[in-house]
Tab-separated table of C-alpha atoms in Angstrom:
chain	number	residue	atom	x	y	z
F	1	UNK	CA	-6.274	-1.990	-34.408
F	2	UNK	CA	-3.962	-0.618	-37.060
F	3	UNK	CA	-1.817	2.312	-35.990
F	4	UNK	CA	-1.244	5.404	-38.123
F	5	UNK	CA	2.346	6.048	-39.160
F	6	UNK	CA	4.368	7.922	-36.592
F	7	UNK	CA	6.487	10.925	-37.372
F	8	UNK	CA	10.226	10.718	-37.514
F	9	UNK	CA	11.935	11.015	-34.135
F	10	UNK	CA	11.928	14.630	-33.027
F	11	UNK	CA	13.477	14.898	-29.631
F	12	UNK	CA	16.971	14.224	-28.533
F	13	UNK	CA	18.540	15.255	-25.263
F	14	UNK	CA	18.143	18.324	-23.128
F	15	UNK	CA	17.595	21.550	-25.049
F	16	UNK	CA	17.236	20.299	-28.627
F	17	UNK	CA	14.336	22.091	-30.263
F	18	UNK	CA	11.362	20.630	-32.012
F	19	UNK	CA	12.451	19.801	-35.543
F	20	UNK	CA	10.435	19.705	-38.736
F	21	UNK	CA	8.879	16.279	-39.085
F	22	UNK	CA	7.568	14.008	-41.810
F	23	UNK	CA	5.938	10.614	-41.963
F	24	UNK	CA	8.708	8.074	-42.256
F	25	UNK	CA	9.145	5.344	-39.655
F	26	UNK	CA	6.253	3.321	-38.344
F	27	UNK	CA	7.005	3.637	-34.647
F	28	UNK	CA	3.499	2.696	-33.519
F	29	UNK	CA	1.680	5.433	-31.638
F	30	UNK	CA	0.531	4.861	-28.101
F	31	UNK	CA	-2.878	3.278	-27.714
F	32	UNK	CA	-4.413	6.560	-26.614
F	33	UNK	CA	-3.879	8.106	-30.020
F	34	UNK	CA	-6.283	5.891	-31.903
F	35	UNK	CA	-8.816	7.987	-33.781
F	36	UNK	CA	-11.413	5.202	-33.520
F	37	UNK	CA	-12.449	4.857	-29.878
F	38	UNK	CA	-13.948	1.698	-28.466
F	39	UNK	CA	-17.517	1.621	-27.228
F	40	UNK	CA	-20.486	3.961	-27.540
F	41	UNK	CA	-20.588	7.714	-26.987
F	42	UNK	CA	-20.280	8.774	-23.358
F	43	UNK	CA	-23.372	9.290	-21.218
F	44	UNK	CA	-24.050	11.388	-18.142
F	45	UNK	CA	-23.611	9.901	-14.693
F	46	UNK	CA	-26.620	8.502	-12.875
F	47	UNK	CA	-27.457	7.775	-9.258
F	48	UNK	CA	-27.347	4.065	-10.066
F	49	UNK	CA	-23.729	4.310	-11.126
F	50	UNK	CA	-22.778	6.154	-7.942
F	51	UNK	CA	-21.401	9.075	-9.925
F	52	UNK	CA	-22.340	12.748	-9.695
F	53	UNK	CA	-21.752	15.110	-12.609
F	54	UNK	CA	-19.885	18.077	-11.102
F	55	UNK	CA	-19.228	20.176	-14.211
F	56	UNK	CA	-19.838	19.980	-17.968
F	57	UNK	CA	-18.872	21.485	-21.326
F	58	UNK	CA	-15.084	21.424	-20.966
F	59	UNK	CA	-12.927	21.398	-24.098
F	60	UNK	CA	-10.143	18.797	-24.243
F	61	UNK	CA	-9.486	18.874	-20.474
F	62	UNK	CA	-6.306	17.205	-19.273
F	63	UNK	CA	-5.606	17.583	-15.554
F	64	UNK	CA	-7.405	18.125	-12.251
F	65	UNK	CA	-5.878	19.547	-9.049
F	66	UNK	CA	-7.149	21.207	-5.886
F	67	UNK	CA	-6.193	24.587	-4.444
F	68	UNK	CA	-7.369	24.086	-0.887
F	69	UNK	CA	-10.988	23.041	-1.529
F	70	UNK	CA	-11.308	24.581	-4.998
F	71	UNK	CA	-10.993	22.299	-8.020
F	72	UNK	CA	-8.829	23.503	-10.916
F	73	UNK	CA	-8.807	21.968	-14.395
F	74	UNK	CA	-6.671	22.528	-17.492
F	75	UNK	CA	-7.799	22.581	-21.113
F	76	UNK	CA	-5.081	21.237	-23.387
F	77	UNK	CA	-5.737	23.239	-26.545
F	78	UNK	CA	-7.037	26.550	-25.164
F	79	UNK	CA	-4.261	26.652	-22.512
F	80	UNK	CA	-6.862	27.822	-19.994
F	81	UNK	CA	-6.825	27.072	-16.272
F	82	UNK	CA	-10.377	27.000	-14.915
F	83	UNK	CA	-11.788	26.941	-11.393
F	84	UNK	CA	-14.956	25.003	-10.663
F	85	UNK	CA	-17.547	26.628	-8.390
F	86	UNK	CA	-19.742	24.700	-5.973
F	87	UNK	CA	-22.598	24.843	-8.490
F	88	UNK	CA	-20.411	23.342	-11.238
F	89	UNK	CA	-19.938	26.506	-13.255
F	90	UNK	CA	-16.427	27.252	-14.455
F	91	UNK	CA	-14.457	30.456	-14.476
F	92	UNK	CA	-11.183	31.248	-16.205
F	93	UNK	CA	-8.337	31.683	-13.735
F	94	UNK	CA	-5.847	32.462	-16.474
F	95	UNK	CA	-4.275	31.392	-19.753
F	96	UNK	CA	-0.759	29.949	-19.798
F	97	UNK	CA	1.270	31.998	-22.265
F	98	UNK	CA	3.251	30.531	-25.122
F	99	UNK	CA	1.446	27.210	-25.379
F	100	UNK	CA	1.758	26.018	-28.954
F	101	UNK	CA	1.430	22.272	-28.899
F	102	UNK	CA	-0.261	20.105	-31.502
F	103	UNK	CA	-1.490	16.542	-31.270
F	104	UNK	CA	-0.885	15.441	-27.683
F	105	UNK	CA	0.957	18.651	-26.794
F	106	UNK	CA	-0.519	21.724	-25.106
F	107	UNK	CA	-1.349	22.628	-21.534
F	108	UNK	CA	-1.067	19.319	-19.704
F	109	UNK	CA	-0.540	18.549	-16.014
F	110	UNK	CA	-0.904	20.862	-13.033
F	111	UNK	CA	-0.057	20.612	-9.346
F	112	UNK	CA	-0.513	23.010	-6.424
F	113	UNK	CA	1.835	23.669	-3.506
F	114	UNK	CA	1.672	26.447	-0.907
F	115	UNK	CA	-0.516	28.687	-3.037
F	116	UNK	CA	1.502	28.249	-6.223
F	117	UNK	CA	0.274	26.541	-9.381
F	118	UNK	CA	2.801	24.451	-11.309
F	119	UNK	CA	1.982	23.732	-14.957
F	120	UNK	CA	3.536	21.467	-17.594
F	121	UNK	CA	3.004	22.690	-21.149
F	122	UNK	CA	4.284	22.492	-24.700
F	123	UNK	CA	5.766	25.726	-26.029
F	124	UNK	CA	7.906	26.664	-28.999
F	125	UNK	CA	10.070	23.601	-29.570
F	126	UNK	CA	9.986	22.311	-26.013
F	127	UNK	CA	8.019	21.116	-23.044
F	128	UNK	CA	8.538	23.037	-19.814
F	129	UNK	CA	7.283	23.436	-16.238
F	130	UNK	CA	6.308	26.867	-14.957
F	131	UNK	CA	5.270	28.173	-11.549
F	132	UNK	CA	2.525	30.771	-11.015
F	133	UNK	CA	1.320	32.382	-7.835
F	134	UNK	CA	-2.401	31.863	-7.308
F	135	UNK	CA	-3.895	35.146	-6.149
F	136	UNK	CA	-7.362	36.058	-4.951
F	137	UNK	CA	-10.066	33.963	-3.334
F	138	UNK	CA	-12.203	31.120	-4.726
F	139	UNK	CA	-14.503	32.606	-7.323
F	140	UNK	CA	-11.924	35.285	-8.130
F	141	UNK	CA	-8.649	33.401	-8.512
F	142	UNK	CA	-6.018	34.546	-10.977
F	143	UNK	CA	-2.501	33.629	-12.065
F	144	UNK	CA	0.504	35.757	-11.262
F	145	UNK	CA	3.474	36.099	-13.569
F	146	UNK	CA	4.944	32.787	-14.671
F	147	UNK	CA	8.437	31.588	-13.755
F	148	UNK	CA	9.990	28.737	-15.724
F	149	UNK	CA	11.598	26.188	-13.402
F	150	UNK	CA	12.317	23.427	-15.932
F	151	UNK	CA	12.803	23.930	-19.673
F	152	UNK	CA	14.207	22.273	-22.767
F	153	UNK	CA	12.260	19.017	-22.487
F	154	UNK	CA	11.959	17.457	-25.933
F	155	UNK	CA	8.523	17.936	-27.497
F	156	UNK	CA	6.598	16.266	-30.291
F	157	UNK	CA	3.063	15.691	-31.497
F	158	UNK	CA	2.930	12.645	-29.222
F	159	UNK	CA	4.677	11.038	-26.226
F	160	UNK	CA	5.049	14.245	-24.221
F	161	UNK	CA	4.334	12.696	-20.826
F	162	UNK	CA	3.065	15.706	-18.913
F	163	UNK	CA	1.883	14.584	-15.484
F	164	UNK	CA	3.325	16.449	-12.493
F	165	UNK	CA	2.744	15.846	-8.794
F	166	UNK	CA	4.348	16.613	-5.461
F	167	UNK	CA	5.561	13.612	-3.545
F	168	UNK	CA	5.440	13.127	0.219
F	169	UNK	CA	9.058	14.376	0.270
F	170	UNK	CA	7.941	17.799	-1.024
F	171	UNK	CA	9.716	17.311	-4.349
F	172	UNK	CA	8.051	17.772	-7.749
F	173	UNK	CA	7.933	14.650	-9.925
F	174	UNK	CA	7.547	15.127	-13.686
F	175	UNK	CA	6.731	12.475	-16.291
F	176	UNK	CA	8.435	12.966	-19.661
F	177	UNK	CA	7.760	10.844	-22.761
F	178	UNK	CA	10.326	9.801	-25.326
F	179	UNK	CA	8.875	12.331	-27.854
F	180	UNK	CA	9.311	9.749	-30.611
F	181	UNK	CA	13.047	9.269	-30.011
F	182	UNK	CA	12.954	5.751	-28.594
F	183	UNK	CA	16.661	5.491	-27.805
F	184	UNK	CA	16.522	8.600	-25.599
F	185	UNK	CA	14.695	6.616	-22.911
F	186	UNK	CA	17.915	4.684	-22.209
F	187	UNK	CA	20.207	7.721	-22.498
F	188	UNK	CA	20.922	9.190	-19.063
F	189	UNK	CA	22.171	12.367	-20.711
F	190	UNK	CA	18.642	12.964	-22.025
F	191	UNK	CA	15.571	13.906	-19.971
F	192	UNK	CA	13.225	12.159	-22.432
F	193	UNK	CA	11.591	8.863	-21.510
F	194	UNK	CA	12.076	9.576	-17.825
F	195	UNK	CA	10.412	10.397	-14.541
F	196	UNK	CA	12.170	13.459	-13.134
F	197	UNK	CA	12.475	14.767	-9.564
F	198	UNK	CA	13.191	18.427	-8.876
F	199	UNK	CA	12.750	20.861	-6.009
F	200	UNK	CA	9.883	23.392	-6.210
F	201	UNK	CA	12.370	26.051	-7.353
F	202	UNK	CA	13.632	23.804	-10.158
F	203	UNK	CA	16.929	22.867	-8.540
F	204	UNK	CA	18.152	19.269	-8.507
F	205	UNK	CA	17.963	17.489	-5.130
F	206	UNK	CA	21.302	16.217	-3.896
F	207	UNK	CA	19.818	12.796	-3.090
F	208	UNK	CA	18.685	12.059	-6.654
F	209	UNK	CA	20.090	8.726	-7.879
F	210	UNK	CA	22.304	10.235	-10.599
F	211	UNK	CA	24.512	13.064	-9.356
F	212	UNK	CA	23.613	16.436	-10.821
F	213	UNK	CA	20.706	14.995	-12.833
F	214	UNK	CA	16.954	15.464	-12.499
F	215	UNK	CA	16.415	11.831	-13.577
F	216	UNK	CA	14.648	9.661	-10.990
F	217	UNK	CA	13.904	6.650	-13.214
F	218	UNK	CA	14.391	5.871	-16.900
F	219	UNK	CA	13.482	3.469	-19.690
F	220	UNK	CA	9.943	4.872	-19.966
F	221	UNK	CA	7.989	5.258	-23.217
F	222	UNK	CA	5.230	7.658	-22.199
F	223	UNK	CA	4.586	7.674	-18.431
F	224	UNK	CA	1.261	9.282	-17.589
F	225	UNK	CA	0.046	8.950	-13.997
F	226	UNK	CA	1.992	9.158	-10.725
F	227	UNK	CA	0.796	8.715	-7.154
F	228	UNK	CA	2.091	7.559	-3.762
F	229	UNK	CA	0.756	5.304	-1.033
F	230	UNK	CA	0.975	6.076	2.687
F	231	UNK	CA	4.365	4.367	2.884
F	232	UNK	CA	5.780	6.700	0.240
F	233	UNK	CA	5.907	4.107	-2.550
F	234	UNK	CA	5.585	5.692	-6.000
F	235	UNK	CA	3.354	4.114	-8.644
F	236	UNK	CA	3.218	5.132	-12.309
F	237	UNK	CA	1.011	4.240	-15.271
F	238	UNK	CA	2.544	4.064	-18.733
F	239	UNK	CA	1.377	3.838	-22.338
F	240	UNK	CA	2.952	0.930	-24.163
F	241	UNK	CA	3.294	0.656	-27.928
F	242	UNK	CA	1.323	-2.219	-29.460
F	243	UNK	CA	1.544	-4.961	-26.871
F	244	UNK	CA	1.329	-3.896	-23.219
F	245	UNK	CA	0.388	-0.886	-21.145
F	246	UNK	CA	1.864	-0.922	-17.657
F	247	UNK	CA	1.513	-0.192	-13.968
F	248	UNK	CA	4.935	0.194	-12.374
F	249	UNK	CA	6.312	0.498	-8.875
F	250	UNK	CA	8.932	3.191	-9.382
F	251	UNK	CA	12.183	3.163	-7.468
F	252	UNK	CA	15.068	5.597	-7.601
F	253	UNK	CA	17.451	4.804	-10.438
F	254	UNK	CA	15.273	2.019	-11.860
F	255	UNK	CA	15.413	1.122	-15.562
F	256	UNK	CA	11.950	0.227	-16.870
F	257	UNK	CA	13.119	-1.247	-20.135
F	258	UNK	CA	11.820	0.827	-23.046
F	259	UNK	CA	12.584	0.440	-25.927
F	260	UNK	CA	14.368	-2.862	-25.307
F	261	UNK	CA	11.366	-4.470	-23.632
F	262	UNK	CA	7.645	-3.752	-23.322
F	263	UNK	CA	5.670	-5.240	-20.444
F	264	UNK	CA	6.888	-8.127	-18.291
F	265	UNK	CA	10.150	-9.422	-19.769
F	266	UNK	CA	11.995	-11.017	-16.873
F	267	UNK	CA	15.294	-9.650	-18.159
F	268	UNK	CA	18.069	-8.801	-15.755
F	269	UNK	CA	18.682	-5.085	-15.385
F	270	UNK	CA	15.073	-4.058	-16.105
F	271	UNK	CA	12.232	-3.530	-13.645
F	272	UNK	CA	9.084	-5.398	-14.693
F	273	UNK	CA	5.621	-3.839	-14.281
F	274	UNK	CA	3.378	-5.250	-11.567
F	275	UNK	CA	0.512	-5.330	-14.062
F	276	UNK	CA	0.164	-5.109	-17.822
F	277	UNK	CA	-2.868	-4.751	-20.083
F	278	UNK	CA	-3.584	-4.833	-23.809
F	279	UNK	CA	-3.770	-1.206	-25.033
F	280	UNK	CA	-7.358	-1.548	-26.285
F	281	UNK	CA	-8.406	-2.341	-22.705
F	282	UNK	CA	-6.340	0.344	-21.045
F	283	UNK	CA	-4.289	3.350	-22.198
F	284	UNK	CA	-3.835	4.187	-18.508
F	285	UNK	CA	-3.626	7.900	-17.804
F	286	UNK	CA	-3.952	9.707	-14.453
F	287	UNK	CA	-3.875	7.681	-11.240
F	288	UNK	CA	-4.702	8.270	-7.586
F	289	UNK	CA	-4.287	6.306	-4.355
F	290	UNK	CA	-6.991	6.132	-1.688
F	291	UNK	CA	-8.673	3.638	0.615
F	292	UNK	CA	-6.018	0.991	0.082
F	293	UNK	CA	-6.171	1.012	-3.718
F	294	UNK	CA	-4.614	2.545	-6.822
F	295	UNK	CA	-7.290	4.034	-9.084
F	296	UNK	CA	-6.362	4.272	-12.775
F	297	UNK	CA	-8.226	6.340	-15.385
F	298	UNK	CA	-8.187	4.661	-18.798
F	299	UNK	CA	-8.599	6.334	-22.190
F	300	UNK	CA	-9.130	3.628	-24.813
F	301	UNK	CA	-10.306	1.258	-22.096
F	302	UNK	CA	-12.959	3.768	-20.987
F	303	UNK	CA	-13.030	2.498	-17.424
F	304	UNK	CA	-11.692	3.105	-13.938
F	305	UNK	CA	-9.410	0.290	-12.881
F	306	UNK	CA	-8.789	-0.340	-9.158
F	307	UNK	CA	-5.696	-2.188	-7.931
F	308	UNK	CA	-5.550	-3.137	-4.251
F	309	UNK	CA	-2.261	-2.134	-2.635
F	310	UNK	CA	-2.061	-5.528	-0.926
F	311	UNK	CA	-2.663	-7.399	-4.206
F	312	UNK	CA	-0.829	-5.524	-6.969
F	313	UNK	CA	-1.182	-8.369	-9.460
F	314	UNK	CA	-4.967	-8.114	-9.733
F	315	UNK	CA	-7.547	-5.450	-10.535
F	316	UNK	CA	-11.253	-4.735	-10.585
F	317	UNK	CA	-13.044	-2.432	-13.033
F	318	UNK	CA	-15.802	0.163	-12.831
F	319	UNK	CA	-17.834	2.303	-15.260
F	320	UNK	CA	-16.687	0.461	-18.403
F	321	UNK	CA	-18.034	2.423	-21.367
F	322	UNK	CA	-20.311	4.633	-19.245
F	323	UNK	CA	-18.509	7.941	-19.619
F	324	UNK	CA	-16.163	7.415	-22.554
F	325	UNK	CA	-12.459	8.157	-22.241
F	326	UNK	CA	-11.148	8.919	-18.756
F	327	UNK	CA	-8.088	11.185	-18.622
F	328	UNK	CA	-7.510	11.855	-14.932
F	329	UNK	CA	-8.571	10.805	-11.449
F	330	UNK	CA	-7.669	12.625	-8.224
F	331	UNK	CA	-8.521	12.467	-4.544
F	332	UNK	CA	-10.520	15.500	-3.420
F	333	UNK	CA	-10.003	17.125	-0.009
F	334	UNK	CA	-13.097	15.304	1.318
F	335	UNK	CA	-11.623	11.946	0.283
F	336	UNK	CA	-13.905	11.370	-2.703
F	337	UNK	CA	-12.586	10.494	-6.160
F	338	UNK	CA	-13.010	12.998	-8.982
F	339	UNK	CA	-12.665	11.843	-12.587
F	340	UNK	CA	-12.091	13.838	-15.762
F	341	UNK	CA	-13.482	12.630	-19.093
F	342	UNK	CA	-11.625	13.236	-22.349
F	343	UNK	CA	-14.034	12.839	-25.252
F	344	UNK	CA	-13.574	16.214	-27.008
F	345	UNK	CA	-9.883	15.944	-27.840
F	346	UNK	CA	-10.486	14.553	-31.330
F	347	UNK	CA	-10.171	10.901	-30.371
F	348	UNK	CA	-13.443	10.331	-28.539
F	349	UNK	CA	-17.145	10.392	-29.356
F	350	UNK	CA	-18.528	13.266	-27.297
F	351	UNK	CA	-22.116	13.514	-26.148
F	352	UNK	CA	-23.986	16.651	-25.143
F	353	UNK	CA	-22.329	18.025	-22.017
F	354	UNK	CA	-18.886	16.568	-22.698
F	355	UNK	CA	-16.357	16.900	-21.365
F	356	UNK	CA	-17.242	16.401	-17.715
F	357	UNK	CA	-15.861	16.392	-14.215
F	358	UNK	CA	-17.377	13.511	-12.238
F	359	UNK	CA	-17.472	12.751	-8.522
F	360	UNK	CA	-17.528	9.120	-7.431
F	361	UNK	CA	-19.682	8.572	-4.376
F	362	UNK	CA	-17.823	6.652	-1.691
F	363	UNK	CA	-14.520	6.793	-3.608
């Protein structure tokens, strides 16, 4: 599928602001940005598919997380954080201030730790991570005053990364795209094209692989999903350019090759993905680990892909084309899988009731 022209590189290192952009270089947008989705419009879940529709009528949702047993969801463009009641109705918990993203920017990933909500969003000229106290009880939750714990991440209309999650070590991991500046992914003085690791207060852990740096791994184009297995191994999904999307096993200090290589290259000094897929079959977004498998939500591919932890080179697929684009998948407190569709963001073909939160029976 032909790609629209990309904008000129916007981001550089650290605190450089979002610059004025124009169409110039054909950098090839990530597969998820295609305005012509594959397959038919999404349809509601049915008993036969083993999927329950939990909630409907969300607008460009991006991330799911749980505060104790209460599901929270973000809407990218409205910057709203919503809580989902047991009957599927939604209620606004709060609006993240200063969100001004366009394209793939906006209110993106969230994570919860010890009663605090952490949110990754695009603001004026930057991406940042903020922490909010969650106050009140389910059905009456609200956000306290925000505190920025990480700022100055390069922003653009695409390749913003945006997934955040707490690892088993209690540290916050943050995926950051190259924001259109391909060379930044190999520049250790830049936080673009990286997976970062910071403490919950924003400080840099002393055992990070590069002294004084938040960088955990580098050479990423647009990493999207992160999750850990019971042994503490970190897995990440990543949007490729035109050739291969990836599933990577992420290790501290690893170089994952972008922009020098895409997919499996077998070149010394670069870590190859354990799986790769053509973008039209994938565009892997959020991921989760449960019951011995990595579960990968796919946007263009419009399917849930399962990769057994004891057989990382193979995968099985579920729900192909049934629900449209899938943005996120998480493990609920009861062990079930919850999926988030993404058909109303301008790149899907929404049906009545989109977008939805779905519960997969039996995980």
